[in-house]
Amino acid sequence: MRAQNHKEIVASYLKFAVFLVVTVFFSVLSMFFFFRTADAEYKNIALKTREYDAIRSVQLEAVTKVDSLIDQLSLMGRNKNLNEGLLLDVVSRKKLTLQRFLENTDDENVRLHLMMVSQLSDFLRVKDSVRSVSTQLRMVKEDLIRCIESNKNASLYDTENQ
């Protein structure tokens, strides 16, 4: 004894089986592409992270060298016991080392530092000029004071002789 709608039941079961297989196929296919995409994104993220870490380490090294150079520059003119010529020589050597380092790196990542170092020569020239002018001014002041003292002594000598 078969049911009267036996053909409809079998067709419904077949329809259900086909939809189930298609749904499982699309689900598995979706998961496959999801994992594949996630793996590709992870590789891209890891690659960019390594690239950014390399850039960051170069920038940190540049900042450290610039800070060291600025510390040396800040000593100029502050302490009278320092040999200004020797300090200027040390600063010039550090500047050249920093400039070579910055020129060997990617311009886009250290552009600001490179611009600052290129203008540092002008700053050093101005700083040296100010130092030499202040030395000359000090010498002229000392000569003027000596001349005033000499004139005072001469006028006292003239008043005593009269």
Short mmCIF file of C-alpha atoms in Angstrom, two decimals:
data_model
loop_
_atom_site.label_atom_id
_atom_site.label_comp_id
_atom_site.label_asym_id
_atom_site.label_seq_id
_atom_site.Cartn_x
_atom_site.Cartn_y
_atom_site.Cartn_z
CA MET A 1 0.00 0.00 0.00
CA ARG A 2 1.34 3.18 -1.12
CA ALA A 3 0.22 6.61 -0.26
CA GLN A 4 -1.69 8.48 -2.84
CA ASN A 5 0.84 11.31 -2.85
CA HIS A 6 3.88 9.01 -2.97
CA LYS A 7 5.27 10.79 -6.03
CA GLU A 8 4.95 14.18 -4.35
CA ILE A 9 6.67 12.88 -1.21
CA VAL A 10 9.57 11.44 -3.23
CA ALA A 11 9.80 14.70 -5.25
CA SER A 12 9.78 16.69 -2.01
CA TYR A 13 12.52 14.47 -0.54
CA LEU A 14 14.58 14.86 -3.70
CA LYS A 15 13.96 18.59 -3.68
CA PHE A 16 14.99 18.73 -0.01
CA ALA A 17 18.11 16.65 -0.71
CA VAL A 18 19.12 18.87 -3.64
CA PHE A 19 18.59 22.06 -1.60
CA LEU A 20 20.50 20.53 1.31
CA VAL A 21 23.43 19.56 -0.92
CA VAL A 22 23.43 22.98 -2.62
CA THR A 23 23.27 24.75 0.76
CA VAL A 24 26.08 22.61 2.20
CA PHE A 25 28.13 23.18 -0.97
CA PHE A 26 27.69 26.97 -0.78
CA SER A 27 28.44 26.94 2.95
CA VAL A 28 31.64 24.95 2.48
CA LEU A 29 32.60 27.11 -0.51
CA SER A 30 31.95 30.28 1.51
CA MET A 31 34.03 29.01 4.43
CA PHE A 32 36.83 28.03 2.05
CA PHE A 33 36.98 31.51 0.50
CA PHE A 34 36.61 33.15 3.91
CA PHE A 35 39.63 31.29 5.28
CA ARG A 36 41.57 31.91 2.09
CA THR A 37 40.82 35.64 2.24
CA ALA A 38 41.65 35.79 5.95
CA ASP A 39 44.98 34.07 5.29
CA ALA A 40 45.80 36.52 2.49
CA GLU A 41 44.85 39.47 4.70
CA TYR A 42 46.97 38.12 7.54
CA LYS A 43 49.95 37.85 5.19
CA ASN A 44 49.39 41.43 4.00
CA ILE A 45 49.09 42.68 7.58
CA ALA A 46 52.28 40.85 8.56
CA LEU A 47 54.12 42.28 5.54
CA LYS A 48 52.96 45.84 6.27
CA THR A 49 53.83 45.42 9.96
CA ARG A 50 57.39 44.41 9.07
CA GLU A 51 57.63 47.34 6.65
CA TYR A 52 56.32 49.82 9.24
CA ASP A 53 58.62 48.39 11.91
CA ALA A 54 61.61 48.89 9.62
CA ILE A 55 60.54 52.46 8.89
CA ARG A 56 59.95 53.13 12.59
CA SER A 57 63.38 51.79 13.56
CA VAL A 58 65.04 54.01 10.93
CA GLN A 59 63.07 57.00 12.18
CA LEU A 60 63.98 56.25 15.80
CA GLU A 61 67.65 55.98 14.89
CA ALA A 62 67.43 59.28 13.00
CA VAL A 63 65.70 60.96 15.93
CA THR A 64 68.35 59.63 18.33
CA LYS A 65 71.15 60.97 16.14
CA VAL A 66 69.42 64.33 15.73
CA ASP A 67 68.85 64.59 19.49
CA SER A 68 72.52 63.86 20.12
CA LEU A 69 73.49 66.54 17.61
CA ILE A 70 71.12 69.07 19.18
CA ASP A 71 72.52 68.28 22.63
CA GLN A 72 76.00 69.02 21.31
CA LEU A 73 74.76 72.23 19.70
CA SER A 74 73.14 73.36 22.93
CA LEU A 75 76.54 73.20 24.66
CA MET A 76 77.99 75.78 22.28
CA GLY A 77 78.27 79.20 23.87
CA ARG A 78 77.00 78.11 27.28
CA ASN A 79 80.13 76.96 29.02
CA LYS A 80 83.25 79.12 28.81
CA ASN A 81 85.49 76.17 29.78
CA LEU A 82 84.63 74.22 26.63
CA ASN A 83 86.87 74.41 23.61
CA GLU A 84 84.47 75.89 21.05
CA GLY A 85 86.60 74.89 18.06
CA LEU A 86 86.77 71.27 19.18
CA LEU A 87 83.04 71.22 19.93
CA LEU A 88 82.35 72.69 16.49
CA ASP A 89 84.52 69.96 14.94
CA VAL A 90 82.59 67.25 16.85
CA VAL A 91 79.27 68.77 15.79
CA SER A 92 80.41 68.94 12.16
CA ARG A 93 81.48 65.29 12.20
CA LYS A 94 78.17 64.23 13.77
CA LYS A 95 76.30 66.29 11.19
CA LEU A 96 78.16 64.63 8.32
CA THR A 97 77.53 61.17 9.79
CA LEU A 98 73.84 61.97 10.20
CA GLN A 99 73.63 63.38 6.70
CA ARG A 100 75.20 60.24 5.19
CA PHE A 101 72.82 58.07 7.21
CA LEU A 102 69.79 60.07 6.07
CA GLU A 103 70.87 60.08 2.42
CA ASN A 104 71.18 56.28 2.47
CA THR A 105 67.61 55.86 3.73
CA ASP A 106 64.33 56.38 1.93
CA ASP A 107 63.79 60.12 1.43
CA GLU A 108 60.09 60.01 2.20
CA ASN A 109 60.51 58.56 5.69
CA VAL A 110 63.14 61.00 6.97
CA ARG A 111 62.46 64.06 4.81
CA LEU A 112 62.09 66.43 7.78
CA HIS A 113 65.37 65.31 9.32
CA LEU A 114 67.16 65.68 5.98
CA MET A 115 65.83 69.21 5.54
CA MET A 116 66.93 70.13 9.04
CA VAL A 117 70.44 68.73 8.52
CA SER A 118 70.77 70.55 5.20
CA GLN A 119 69.99 73.84 6.97
CA LEU A 120 72.29 73.03 9.88
CA SER A 121 75.35 74.27 7.98
CA ASP A 122 73.82 77.74 7.81
CA PHE A 123 73.03 77.56 11.51
CA LEU A 124 76.59 76.52 12.35
CA ARG A 125 77.99 79.35 10.23
CA VAL A 126 75.75 81.87 11.98
CA LYS A 127 76.59 80.39 15.39
CA ASP A 128 80.32 80.57 14.61
CA SER A 129 79.93 84.16 13.38
CA VAL A 130 78.09 85.12 16.55
CA ARG A 131 80.81 83.46 18.63
CA SER A 132 83.60 85.27 16.77
CA VAL A 133 81.77 88.61 16.93
CA SER A 134 81.14 88.16 20.66
CA THR A 135 84.87 87.39 21.13
CA GLN A 136 85.80 90.50 19.16
CA LEU A 137 83.28 92.54 21.14
CA ARG A 138 84.75 91.26 24.40
CA MET A 139 88.26 92.18 23.22
CA VAL A 140 87.13 95.66 22.14
CA LYS A 141 85.42 96.17 25.52
CA GLU A 142 88.59 95.12 27.33
CA ASP A 143 90.65 97.49 25.16
CA LEU A 144 88.18 100.29 25.84
CA ILE A 145 88.29 99.67 29.59
CA ARG A 146 92.10 99.61 29.46
CA CYS A 147 92.10 102.83 27.45
CA ILE A 148 89.74 104.51 29.93
CA GLU A 149 91.95 103.40 32.84
CA SER A 150 95.01 104.68 30.99
CA ASN A 151 93.31 108.05 30.39
CA LYS A 152 92.32 108.26 34.07
CA ASN A 153 95.87 107.52 35.12
CA ALA A 154 97.22 110.06 32.65
CA SER A 155 94.83 112.77 33.85
CA LEU A 156 95.71 112.01 37.48
CA TYR A 157 99.42 112.21 36.61
CA ASP A 158 98.86 115.56 34.87
CA THR A 159 96.95 117.00 37.83
CA GLU A 160 99.66 115.83 40.26
CA ASN A 161 102.46 117.42 38.20
CA GLN A 162 100.78 120.80 37.99
#
